[in-house]
């Protein structure tokens, strides 16, 4: 039996999710890619323009959309 304390290095990071719908007016539009600028977090939209990005560390991000090679955001 080892009675010495163990050293544990860890970091707790609060995470959340970002979801929404890309739309022009009230009509959802399919986008090739939605991503958080400066990160590796991204998602594709469905045919109605809805997307969800999970396990994102809490913070402030710029959301960027790419459609047909054009970058929005």
mmCIF file of N, CA, C and O in Angstrom:
data_model
loop_
_atom_site.group_PDB
_atom_site.id
_atom_site.type_symbol
_atom_site.label_atom_id
_atom_site.label_comp_id
_atom_site.label_asym_id
_atom_site.label_seq_id
_atom_site.Cartn_x
_atom_site.Cartn_y
_atom_site.Cartn_z
ATOM 1 N N UNK A 1 0.856 -1.178 0.000
ATOM 2 C CA UNK A 1 0.000 0.000 0.000
ATOM 3 C C UNK A 1 0.896 1.233 0.000
ATOM 4 O O UNK A 1 1.803 1.357 0.803
ATOM 5 N N UNK A 2 0.608 2.157 -0.880
ATOM 6 C CA UNK A 2 1.375 3.401 -0.997
ATOM 7 C C UNK A 2 0.608 4.504 -0.288
ATOM 8 O O UNK A 2 -0.498 4.841 -0.661
ATOM 9 N N UNK A 3 1.223 5.077 0.751
ATOM 10 C CA UNK A 3 0.533 6.118 1.506
ATOM 11 C C UNK A 3 0.930 7.530 1.062
ATOM 12 O O UNK A 3 0.489 8.495 1.655
ATOM 13 N N UNK A 4 1.760 7.631 0.028
ATOM 14 C CA UNK A 4 2.150 8.953 -0.463
ATOM 15 C C UNK A 4 1.043 9.534 -1.339
ATOM 16 O O UNK A 4 0.418 8.810 -2.115
ATOM 17 N N UNK A 5 0.796 10.842 -1.217
ATOM 18 C CA UNK A 5 -0.244 11.448 -2.062
ATOM 19 C C UNK A 5 0.203 11.468 -3.529
ATOM 20 O O UNK A 5 1.379 11.589 -3.836
ATOM 21 N N UNK A 6 -0.733 11.314 -4.399
ATOM 22 C CA UNK A 6 -0.455 11.350 -5.834
ATOM 23 C C UNK A 6 -0.553 12.787 -6.341
ATOM 24 O O UNK A 6 -1.351 13.573 -5.838
ATOM 25 N N UNK A 7 0.301 13.136 -7.291
ATOM 26 C CA UNK A 7 0.225 14.438 -7.935
ATOM 27 C C UNK A 7 -0.652 14.307 -9.171
ATOM 28 O O UNK A 7 -0.398 13.466 -10.038
ATOM 29 N N UNK A 8 -1.670 15.123 -9.245
ATOM 30 C CA UNK A 8 -2.555 15.127 -10.399
ATOM 31 C C UNK A 8 -2.588 16.524 -10.984
ATOM 32 O O UNK A 8 -2.844 17.489 -10.280
ATOM 33 N N UNK A 9 -2.304 16.629 -12.262
ATOM 34 C CA UNK A 9 -2.401 17.903 -12.967
ATOM 35 C C UNK A 9 -3.621 17.839 -13.876
ATOM 36 O O UNK A 9 -3.725 16.950 -14.717
ATOM 37 N N UNK A 10 -4.545 18.765 -13.699
ATOM 38 C CA UNK A 10 -5.723 18.807 -14.568
ATOM 39 C C UNK A 10 -6.285 20.216 -14.577
ATOM 40 O O UNK A 10 -5.950 21.048 -13.741
ATOM 41 N N UNK A 11 -7.120 20.456 -15.558
ATOM 42 C CA UNK A 11 -7.770 21.756 -15.689
ATOM 43 C C UNK A 11 -9.239 21.516 -16.011
ATOM 44 O O UNK A 11 -9.557 20.726 -16.903
ATOM 45 N N UNK A 12 -10.121 22.154 -15.283
ATOM 46 C CA UNK A 12 -11.552 22.081 -15.580
ATOM 47 C C UNK A 12 -11.911 23.226 -16.514
ATOM 48 O O UNK A 12 -11.577 24.372 -16.256
ATOM 49 N N UNK A 13 -12.559 22.900 -17.602
ATOM 50 C CA UNK A 13 -12.949 23.911 -18.571
ATOM 51 C C UNK A 13 -14.457 23.818 -18.760
ATOM 52 O O UNK A 13 -14.979 22.763 -19.129
ATOM 53 N N UNK A 14 -15.140 24.923 -18.512
ATOM 54 C CA UNK A 14 -16.580 24.967 -18.752
ATOM 55 C C UNK A 14 -16.820 25.016 -20.255
ATOM 56 O O UNK A 14 -16.136 25.734 -20.973
ATOM 57 N N UNK A 15 -17.750 24.211 -20.733
ATOM 58 C CA UNK A 15 -18.064 24.198 -22.157
ATOM 59 C C UNK A 15 -19.556 24.391 -22.359
ATOM 60 O O UNK A 15 -20.356 24.216 -21.450
ATOM 61 N N UNK A 16 -19.893 24.734 -23.557
ATOM 62 C CA UNK A 16 -21.284 24.912 -23.927
ATOM 63 C C UNK A 16 -21.449 24.605 -25.397
ATOM 64 O O UNK A 16 -20.588 23.989 -26.017
ATOM 65 N N UNK A 17 -22.520 25.059 -25.955
ATOM 66 C CA UNK A 17 -22.785 24.837 -27.370
ATOM 67 C C UNK A 17 -23.314 26.098 -28.017
ATOM 68 O O UNK A 17 -23.830 26.993 -27.342
ATOM 69 N N UNK A 18 -23.138 26.160 -29.307
ATOM 70 C CA UNK A 18 -23.655 27.276 -30.095
ATOM 71 C C UNK A 18 -24.514 26.668 -31.189
ATOM 72 O O UNK A 18 -24.082 25.753 -31.887
ATOM 73 N N UNK A 19 -25.728 27.162 -31.317
ATOM 74 C CA UNK A 19 -26.604 26.670 -32.377
ATOM 75 C C UNK A 19 -27.420 27.825 -32.923
ATOM 76 O O UNK A 19 -27.572 28.857 -32.275
ATOM 77 N N UNK A 20 -27.913 27.646 -34.110
ATOM 78 C CA UNK A 20 -28.717 28.683 -34.722
ATOM 79 C C UNK A 20 -29.131 28.288 -36.122
ATOM 80 O O UNK A 20 -28.948 27.145 -36.541
ATOM 81 N N UNK A 21 -29.665 29.248 -36.838
ATOM 82 C CA UNK A 21 -30.084 29.043 -38.213
ATOM 83 C C UNK A 21 -29.584 30.196 -39.053
ATOM 84 O O UNK A 21 -29.771 31.361 -38.687
ATOM 85 N N UNK A 22 -28.925 29.870 -40.143
ATOM 86 C CA UNK A 22 -28.481 30.882 -41.089
ATOM 87 C C UNK A 22 -29.642 31.132 -42.043
ATOM 88 O O UNK A 22 -30.179 30.199 -42.633
ATOM 89 N N UNK A 23 -30.069 32.391 -42.146
ATOM 90 C CA UNK A 23 -31.250 32.691 -42.957
ATOM 91 C C UNK A 23 -31.110 34.035 -43.654
ATOM 92 O O UNK A 23 -30.391 34.919 -43.198
ATOM 93 N N UNK A 24 -31.792 34.146 -44.768
ATOM 94 C CA UNK A 24 -31.984 35.426 -45.437
ATOM 95 C C UNK A 24 -33.461 35.733 -45.256
ATOM 96 O O UNK A 24 -34.314 34.995 -45.735
ATOM 97 N N UNK A 25 -33.745 36.799 -44.522
ATOM 98 C CA UNK A 25 -35.135 37.052 -44.155
ATOM 99 C C UNK A 25 -35.601 35.933 -43.245
ATOM 100 O O UNK A 25 -34.958 35.623 -42.257
ATOM 101 N N UNK A 26 -36.677 35.290 -43.592
ATOM 102 C CA UNK A 26 -37.190 34.178 -42.784
ATOM 103 C C UNK A 26 -36.916 32.837 -43.435
ATOM 104 O O UNK A 26 -37.395 31.806 -42.972
ATOM 105 N N UNK A 27 -36.132 32.822 -44.508
ATOM 106 C CA UNK A 27 -35.865 31.586 -45.239
ATOM 107 C C UNK A 27 -34.476 31.075 -44.872
ATOM 108 O O UNK A 27 -33.476 31.758 -45.092
ATOM 109 N N UNK A 28 -34.417 29.872 -44.276
ATOM 110 C CA UNK A 28 -33.141 29.265 -43.933
ATOM 111 C C UNK A 28 -32.375 28.905 -45.196
ATOM 112 O O UNK A 28 -32.954 28.584 -46.221
ATOM 113 N N UNK A 29 -31.054 29.004 -45.121
ATOM 114 C CA UNK A 29 -30.248 28.667 -46.293
ATOM 115 C C UNK A 29 -29.134 27.706 -45.920
ATOM 116 O O UNK A 29 -28.528 27.808 -44.852
ATOM 117 N N UNK A 30 -28.901 26.729 -46.789
ATOM 118 C CA UNK A 30 -27.851 25.753 -46.563
ATOM 119 C C UNK A 30 -26.496 26.418 -46.794
ATOM 120 O O UNK A 30 -26.290 27.103 -47.785
ATOM 121 N N UNK A 31 -25.589 26.237 -45.850
ATOM 122 C CA UNK A 31 -24.258 26.828 -45.888
ATOM 123 C C UNK A 31 -23.252 25.680 -45.899
ATOM 124 O O UNK A 31 -23.467 24.658 -45.265
ATOM 125 N N UNK A 32 -22.158 25.858 -46.598
ATOM 126 C CA UNK A 32 -21.160 24.805 -46.610
ATOM 127 C C UNK A 32 -20.491 24.633 -45.257
ATOM 128 O O UNK A 32 -20.230 23.526 -44.829
ATOM 129 N N UNK A 33 -20.208 25.741 -44.564
ATOM 130 C CA UNK A 33 -19.480 25.636 -43.307
ATOM 131 C C UNK A 33 -19.793 26.824 -42.404
ATOM 132 O O UNK A 33 -19.860 27.956 -42.872
ATOM 133 N N UNK A 34 -19.970 26.543 -41.126
ATOM 134 C CA UNK A 34 -20.091 27.561 -40.085
ATOM 135 C C UNK A 34 -18.939 27.287 -39.129
ATOM 136 O O UNK A 34 -18.749 26.149 -38.710
ATOM 137 N N UNK A 35 -18.135 28.305 -38.808
ATOM 138 C CA UNK A 35 -17.048 28.056 -37.868
ATOM 139 C C UNK A 35 -16.816 29.249 -36.959
ATOM 140 O O UNK A 35 -17.254 30.355 -37.243
ATOM 141 N N UNK A 36 -16.131 28.963 -35.848
ATOM 142 C CA UNK A 36 -15.782 30.002 -34.893
ATOM 143 C C UNK A 36 -14.384 30.484 -35.248
ATOM 144 O O UNK A 36 -13.421 29.715 -35.186
ATOM 145 N N UNK A 37 -14.277 31.726 -35.648
ATOM 146 C CA UNK A 37 -13.019 32.292 -36.120
ATOM 147 C C UNK A 37 -11.904 32.093 -35.092
ATOM 148 O O UNK A 37 -12.101 32.292 -33.892
ATOM 149 N N UNK A 38 -10.743 31.658 -35.567
ATOM 150 C CA UNK A 38 -9.593 31.463 -34.702
ATOM 151 C C UNK A 38 -9.595 30.158 -33.929
ATOM 152 O O UNK A 38 -8.766 29.962 -33.048
ATOM 153 N N UNK A 39 -10.549 29.261 -34.233
ATOM 154 C CA UNK A 39 -10.635 27.970 -33.536
ATOM 155 C C UNK A 39 -10.779 26.858 -34.560
ATOM 156 O O UNK A 39 -10.894 27.108 -35.761
ATOM 157 N N UNK A 40 -10.833 25.630 -34.071
ATOM 158 C CA UNK A 40 -11.096 24.482 -34.943
ATOM 159 C C UNK A 40 -12.548 24.017 -34.833
ATOM 160 O O UNK A 40 -12.909 22.973 -35.373
ATOM 161 N N UNK A 41 -13.393 24.795 -34.162
ATOM 162 C CA UNK A 41 -14.804 24.426 -33.988
ATOM 163 C C UNK A 41 -15.606 24.823 -35.212
ATOM 164 O O UNK A 41 -15.597 25.994 -35.611
ATOM 165 N N UNK A 42 -16.319 23.840 -35.798
ATOM 166 C CA UNK A 42 -17.089 24.121 -37.001
ATOM 167 C C UNK A 42 -18.243 23.133 -37.140
ATOM 168 O O UNK A 42 -18.299 22.123 -36.443
ATOM 169 N N UNK A 43 -19.151 23.444 -38.054
ATOM 170 C CA UNK A 43 -20.279 22.559 -38.362
ATOM 171 C C UNK A 43 -20.810 22.916 -39.738
ATOM 172 O O UNK A 43 -20.620 24.033 -40.222
ATOM 173 N N UNK A 44 -21.474 21.964 -40.349
ATOM 174 C CA UNK A 44 -22.220 22.218 -41.574
ATOM 175 C C UNK A 44 -23.672 22.451 -41.192
ATOM 176 O O UNK A 44 -24.143 21.921 -40.190
ATOM 177 N N UNK A 45 -24.383 23.215 -42.004
ATOM 178 C CA UNK A 45 -25.811 23.383 -41.747
ATOM 179 C C UNK A 45 -26.579 22.259 -42.427
ATOM 180 O O UNK A 45 -26.075 21.600 -43.330
ATOM 181 N N UNK A 46 -27.814 22.073 -41.982
ATOM 182 C CA UNK A 46 -28.687 21.161 -42.713
ATOM 183 C C UNK A 46 -29.346 21.943 -43.841
ATOM 184 O O UNK A 46 -29.040 23.132 -44.057
ATOM 185 N N UNK A 47 -30.255 21.331 -44.560
ATOM 186 C CA UNK A 47 -30.871 21.980 -45.723
ATOM 187 C C UNK A 47 -31.731 23.180 -45.353
ATOM 188 O O UNK A 47 -32.046 24.012 -46.194
ATOM 189 N N UNK A 48 -32.097 23.301 -44.066
ATOM 190 C CA UNK A 48 -32.888 24.448 -43.603
ATOM 191 C C UNK A 48 -32.027 25.547 -42.993
ATOM 192 O O UNK A 48 -32.541 26.530 -42.479
ATOM 193 N N UNK A 49 -30.705 25.352 -42.982
ATOM 194 C CA UNK A 49 -29.799 26.360 -42.447
ATOM 195 C C UNK A 49 -29.459 26.203 -40.983
ATOM 196 O O UNK A 49 -28.712 26.997 -40.429
ATOM 197 N N UNK A 50 -29.992 25.155 -40.313
ATOM 198 C CA UNK A 50 -29.733 24.960 -38.880
ATOM 199 C C UNK A 50 -28.357 24.332 -38.669
ATOM 200 O O UNK A 50 -27.915 23.500 -39.451
ATOM 201 N N UNK A 51 -27.679 24.764 -37.589
ATOM 202 C CA UNK A 51 -26.372 24.200 -37.250
ATOM 203 C C UNK A 51 -26.235 24.111 -35.739
ATOM 204 O O UNK A 51 -26.964 24.753 -34.991
ATOM 205 N N UNK A 52 -25.289 23.286 -35.296
ATOM 206 C CA UNK A 52 -24.982 23.166 -33.877
ATOM 207 C C UNK A 52 -23.501 22.834 -33.732
ATOM 208 O O UNK A 52 -22.989 21.924 -34.384
ATOM 209 N N UNK A 53 -22.817 23.577 -32.873
ATOM 210 C CA UNK A 53 -21.418 23.328 -32.557
ATOM 211 C C UNK A 53 -21.360 23.030 -31.063
ATOM 212 O O UNK A 53 -21.761 23.857 -30.249
ATOM 213 N N UNK A 54 -20.869 21.843 -30.697
ATOM 214 C CA UNK A 54 -20.869 21.391 -29.305
ATOM 215 C C UNK A 54 -19.495 21.478 -28.666
ATOM 216 O O UNK A 54 -18.481 21.571 -29.361
ATOM 217 N N UNK A 55 -19.477 21.398 -27.341
ATOM 218 C CA UNK A 55 -18.256 21.341 -26.535
ATOM 219 C C UNK A 55 -17.330 22.531 -26.749
ATOM 220 O O UNK A 55 -16.108 22.390 -26.806
ATOM 221 N N UNK A 56 -17.910 23.710 -26.878
ATOM 222 C CA UNK A 56 -17.143 24.937 -27.082
ATOM 223 C C UNK A 56 -16.806 25.543 -25.720
ATOM 224 O O UNK A 56 -17.698 25.746 -24.902
ATOM 225 N N UNK A 57 -15.513 25.820 -25.462
ATOM 226 C CA UNK A 57 -15.172 26.477 -24.198
ATOM 227 C C UNK A 57 -15.898 27.823 -24.072
ATOM 228 O O UNK A 57 -16.074 28.538 -25.061
ATOM 229 N N UNK A 58 -16.317 28.142 -22.866
ATOM 230 C CA UNK A 58 -17.034 29.389 -22.624
ATOM 231 C C UNK A 58 -16.141 30.559 -23.030
ATOM 232 O O UNK A 58 -14.951 30.588 -22.722
ATOM 233 N N UNK A 59 -16.701 31.498 -23.757
ATOM 234 C CA UNK A 59 -15.948 32.665 -24.208
ATOM 235 C C UNK A 59 -16.732 33.447 -25.239
ATOM 236 O O UNK A 59 -17.909 33.183 -25.477
ATOM 237 N N UNK A 60 -16.065 34.377 -25.880
ATOM 238 C CA UNK A 60 -16.666 35.201 -26.926
ATOM 239 C C UNK A 60 -16.023 34.840 -28.251
ATOM 240 O O UNK A 60 -14.793 34.767 -28.343
ATOM 241 N N UNK A 61 -16.835 34.613 -29.265
ATOM 242 C CA UNK A 61 -16.335 34.172 -30.564
ATOM 243 C C UNK A 61 -16.997 34.955 -31.691
ATOM 244 O O UNK A 61 -18.128 35.411 -31.551
ATOM 245 N N UNK A 62 -16.301 35.053 -32.809
ATOM 246 C CA UNK A 62 -16.887 35.556 -34.047
ATOM 247 C C UNK A 62 -17.292 34.351 -34.871
ATOM 248 O O UNK A 62 -16.497 33.418 -35.066
ATOM 249 N N UNK A 63 -18.546 34.339 -35.347
ATOM 250 C CA UNK A 63 -19.042 33.237 -36.164
ATOM 251 C C UNK A 63 -18.894 33.624 -37.630
ATOM 252 O O UNK A 63 -19.272 34.725 -38.034
ATOM 253 N N UNK A 64 -18.335 32.699 -38.413
ATOM 254 C CA UNK A 64 -18.086 32.937 -39.831
ATOM 255 C C UNK A 64 -18.825 31.865 -40.631
ATOM 256 O O UNK A 64 -18.881 30.707 -40.229
ATOM 257 N N UNK A 65 -19.394 32.259 -41.763
ATOM 258 C CA UNK A 65 -20.118 31.348 -42.643
ATOM 259 C C UNK A 65 -19.444 31.344 -44.005
ATOM 260 O O UNK A 65 -19.026 32.394 -44.495
ATOM 261 N N UNK A 66 -19.354 30.173 -44.615
ATOM 262 C CA UNK A 66 -18.814 30.063 -45.974
ATOM 263 C C UNK A 66 -19.872 29.404 -46.840
ATOM 264 O O UNK A 66 -20.409 28.349 -46.506
ATOM 265 N N UNK A 67 -20.170 30.041 -47.977
ATOM 266 C CA UNK A 67 -21.127 29.489 -48.923
ATOM 267 C C UNK A 67 -20.618 29.763 -50.325
ATOM 268 O O UNK A 67 -20.374 30.924 -50.693
ATOM 269 N N UNK A 68 -20.432 28.705 -51.100
ATOM 270 C CA UNK A 68 -19.979 28.863 -52.480
ATOM 271 C C UNK A 68 -18.649 29.587 -52.597
ATOM 272 O O UNK A 68 -18.434 30.341 -53.537
ATOM 273 N N UNK A 69 -17.771 29.399 -51.624
ATOM 274 C CA UNK A 69 -16.464 30.045 -51.650
ATOM 275 C C UNK A 69 -16.460 31.461 -51.114
ATOM 276 O O UNK A 69 -15.400 32.078 -50.978
ATOM 277 N N UNK A 70 -17.627 32.021 -50.783
ATOM 278 C CA UNK A 70 -17.710 33.371 -50.234
ATOM 279 C C UNK A 70 -17.776 33.304 -48.710
ATOM 280 O O UNK A 70 -18.537 32.512 -48.157
ATOM 281 N N UNK A 71 -16.964 34.121 -48.049
ATOM 282 C CA UNK A 71 -16.911 34.140 -46.585
ATOM 283 C C UNK A 71 -17.772 35.283 -46.077
ATOM 284 O O UNK A 71 -17.651 36.423 -46.533
ATOM 285 N N UNK A 72 -18.648 34.987 -45.123
ATOM 286 C CA UNK A 72 -19.511 35.976 -44.492
ATOM 287 C C UNK A 72 -19.189 36.013 -43.002
ATOM 288 O O UNK A 72 -19.097 34.980 -42.376
ATOM 289 N N UNK A 73 -19.052 37.195 -42.439
ATOM 290 C CA UNK A 73 -18.862 37.297 -41.003
ATOM 291 C C UNK A 73 -17.564 37.911 -40.598
ATOM 292 O O UNK A 73 -16.684 38.243 -41.229
#
